[in-house]
Amino acid sequence: MENLVVNINGASITKEDLSELENLLDNTEGAELVSITSSNSFNGMEDVIIILSIGGGVAIKQLGAVFIAWINRDKSNKIKYKNFEASGYSSDEIIKIVKELEGE
Amino acid sequence: MNKVIKLIISTLGREHPTDLKATPERSQQYSDLFPEKKGFWKSLNSKSASDIAMNTYVEKVFKGNPWLEEFRDDFVFSNVFSNKESTKSIPIGESKSLIVLDSHIQKYLWMMNKSHLYGGFHMTDKDNIQLYAEIFLHFSSIIISNSKKAFPKPKTPSHKTKDEFYLLALHTEIQEVFLICHEIGHALIKSKKYQDKLDIISSSRSRHIEEALDLSGSSELVDEEIMADEIAFEMTLNVYGREKPEVVEMISTAVFLLIRYFLWLRVVYKTSEEDFEFGMWLSRNSFIREKVNKVYHWDSPVFLIMLLEYLEVRMEPAALIAKEFVDEARASGEL
């Protein structure tokens, strides 16, 4: 298992958002949620920092779908995974992109 | 540094490069001003400079605020090389917070301070307005395009005298210390653990929620930013001293400029639909003015009025010029 950190830029998180994301992640095979926090930037923007413990390629694809399904409600939010940033993609699109990133 | 913290930092930017150094021309200016440190300037790179700065700021913050020392282990400080505003405070578990200072903001402050100070000393209105406009264009285009396209970084004036350089360095240091204290402030606000310390910092708080409520629905967020600004102002005063009017004037000026720089950068690149940010910065601006009125107790802080009048002549017209260019670039698809 290794750690994965996902930073969702410019997103603020309510208790309802948090609960929904936690449920989605609980149902994702191979990924264990370690923590979700909000960061405070000097410019007033909040980012959501999600720390996961993951175990392999399958989890990455599923996670991509989970995050995009979650953030797609507000298309101005962005997701950053390693050097890749996505904004407002559909779940299918992000799975395709993540596959490319993972070399499949 | 632990692995998870490194991963978090990697989502914000990367480590400062060791192969990024001052240009030969700039290095020569530093060597001319400080010949006794010629070797130091030649060997200085982005990583060593940012590490020295961060370590210096952290030591000054804790020395000036000894009440914070018992919680020193609650904070992890890091700098990050980034192409966007990434200065922030992040809870990392076990009651700890990661405080990050980013190079994008540091570079912006340095260049804006040069334009303000060196431009004021040596440039005509017209040339200074042009320099400000080019700085606004460069940084706003980086933000808008996520670094894919950027108006070029302008050349800034040379360092001519030691006194001017010290003034520039001190203004910038005060602002960066304020940034670090602001982020510490968020950590102090969020945890019950520090609540009794907040009264050490300030026994009275003032808000400008009415102004924010007119322009946005998220007053709680603005409220917290203003609280963090208040904590930061008090902590910064503790670092440099609050007994001498000239010191308080310098701190007040540097912090006020910091807020104005951020506010006017938003004027350049934010669209009219994004009024929340304008509201937030206007509220923070109003708060800092009121705060200065309170801490500068020797007289009315006329220096702020004079500063505002001066900014109206040079910086603000430049922002409006830059805005026109940005709007055109957006309309044409260039940005």
GROMACS .gro file of C-alpha atoms in nm, chain A:
model
  104
    1MET     CA    1   0.000   0.000   0.000
    2GLU     CA    2   0.125   0.345  -0.076
    3ASN     CA    3  -0.005   0.692  -0.001
    4LEU     CA    4  -0.177   0.906  -0.256
    5VAL     CA    5  -0.255   1.271  -0.200
    6VAL     CA    6  -0.522   1.440  -0.406
    7ASN     CA    7  -0.556   1.816  -0.397
    8ILE     CA    8  -0.885   1.952  -0.525
    9ASN     CA    9  -0.806   2.317  -0.593
   10GLY     CA   10  -1.049   2.591  -0.511
   11ALA     CA   11  -1.301   2.360  -0.350
   12SER     CA   12  -1.463   2.419  -0.019
   13ILE     CA   13  -1.614   2.125   0.164
   14THR     CA   14  -1.934   2.113   0.364
   15LYS     CA   15  -2.027   1.836   0.605
   16GLU     CA   16  -2.262   1.696   0.342
   17ASP     CA   17  -1.989   1.699   0.075
   18LEU     CA   18  -1.754   1.524   0.315
   19SER     CA   19  -2.005   1.257   0.401
   20GLU     CA   20  -2.079   1.192   0.035
   21LEU     CA   21  -1.714   1.166  -0.059
   22GLU     CA   22  -1.640   0.938   0.233
   23ASN     CA   23  -1.923   0.708   0.123
   24LEU     CA   24  -1.797   0.702  -0.234
   25LEU     CA   25  -1.444   0.623  -0.121
   26ASP     CA   26  -1.562   0.354   0.120
   27ASN     CA   27  -1.707   0.172  -0.179
   28THR     CA   28  -1.389   0.196  -0.381
   29GLU     CA   29  -1.188  -0.124  -0.382
   30GLY     CA   30  -0.825  -0.101  -0.291
   31ALA     CA   31  -0.838   0.247  -0.147
   32GLU     CA   32  -0.856   0.346   0.214
   33LEU     CA   33  -0.935   0.698   0.314
   34VAL     CA   34  -0.680   0.834   0.559
   35SER     CA   35  -0.802   1.192   0.587
   36ILE     CA   36  -0.985   1.475   0.418
   37THR     CA   37  -0.904   1.829   0.518
   38SER     CA   38  -0.949   2.181   0.391
   39SER     CA   39  -0.651   2.403   0.355
   40ASN     CA   40  -0.665   2.781   0.392
   41SER     CA   41  -0.479   2.987   0.137
   42PHE     CA   42  -0.367   3.347   0.181
   43ASN     CA   43  -0.579   3.438  -0.121
   44GLY     CA   44  -0.892   3.311   0.056
   45MET     CA   45  -0.933   3.002  -0.157
   46GLU     CA   46  -0.978   2.663   0.003
   47ASP     CA   47  -0.839   2.341  -0.134
   48VAL     CA   48  -0.955   1.998  -0.029
   49ILE     CA   49  -0.662   1.771   0.052
   50ILE     CA   50  -0.744   1.403   0.049
   51ILE     CA   51  -0.494   1.149   0.174
   52LEU     CA   52  -0.551   0.790   0.075
   53SER     CA   53  -0.376   0.462   0.119
   54ILE     CA   54  -0.398   0.270  -0.210
   55GLY     CA   55  -0.296  -0.064  -0.352
   56GLY     CA   56  -0.256  -0.064  -0.726
   57GLY     CA   57  -0.371   0.042  -1.072
   58VAL     CA   58  -0.732  -0.068  -1.037
   59ALA     CA   59  -0.778   0.163  -0.743
   60ILE     CA   60  -0.636   0.456  -0.937
   61LYS     CA   61  -0.894   0.425  -1.216
   62GLN     CA   62  -1.178   0.383  -0.979
   63LEU     CA   63  -1.056   0.674  -0.772
   64GLY     CA   64  -1.042   0.894  -1.079
   65ALA     CA   65  -1.405   0.814  -1.149
   66VAL     CA   66  -1.501   0.875  -0.788
   67PHE     CA   67  -1.339   1.215  -0.765
   68ILE     CA   68  -1.473   1.336  -1.095
   69ALA     CA   69  -1.821   1.213  -1.017
   70TRP     CA   70  -1.798   1.404  -0.691
   71ILE     CA   71  -1.656   1.730  -0.823
   72ASN     CA   72  -1.862   1.730  -1.142
   73ARG     CA   73  -2.139   1.896  -0.956
   74ASP     CA   74  -1.939   2.217  -0.974
   75LYS     CA   75  -1.739   2.230  -1.292
   76SER     CA   76  -1.521   2.515  -1.176
   77ASN     CA   77  -1.342   2.280  -0.938
   78LYS     CA   78  -1.019   2.120  -1.047
   79ILE     CA   79  -0.845   1.801  -0.953
   80LYS     CA   80  -0.470   1.752  -0.948
   81TYR     CA   81  -0.316   1.406  -0.951
   82LYS     CA   82   0.065   1.402  -0.967
   83ASN     CA   83   0.130   1.645  -1.256
   84PHE     CA   84  -0.214   1.608  -1.411
   85GLU     CA   85  -0.492   1.857  -1.360
   86ALA     CA   86  -0.853   1.808  -1.463
   87SER     CA   87  -1.151   2.034  -1.450
   88GLY     CA   88  -1.511   1.935  -1.518
   89TYR     CA   89  -1.438   1.607  -1.695
   90SER     CA   90  -1.688   1.324  -1.701
   91SER     CA   91  -1.608   0.998  -1.524
   92ASP     CA   92  -1.543   0.817  -1.855
   93GLU     CA   93  -1.307   1.088  -1.972
   94ILE     CA   94  -1.104   1.084  -1.654
   95ILE     CA   95  -1.078   0.705  -1.654
   96LYS     CA   96  -0.938   0.728  -2.008
   97ILE     CA   97  -0.693   0.996  -1.905
   98VAL     CA   98  -0.582   0.809  -1.596
   99LYS     CA   99  -0.529   0.494  -1.806
  100GLU     CA  100  -0.303   0.694  -2.034
  101LEU     CA  101  -0.117   0.832  -1.735
  102GLU     CA  102  -0.070   0.486  -1.593
  103GLY     CA  103   0.059   0.360  -1.928
  104GLU     CA  104  -0.225   0.128  -2.023
   0.00000   0.00000   0.00000
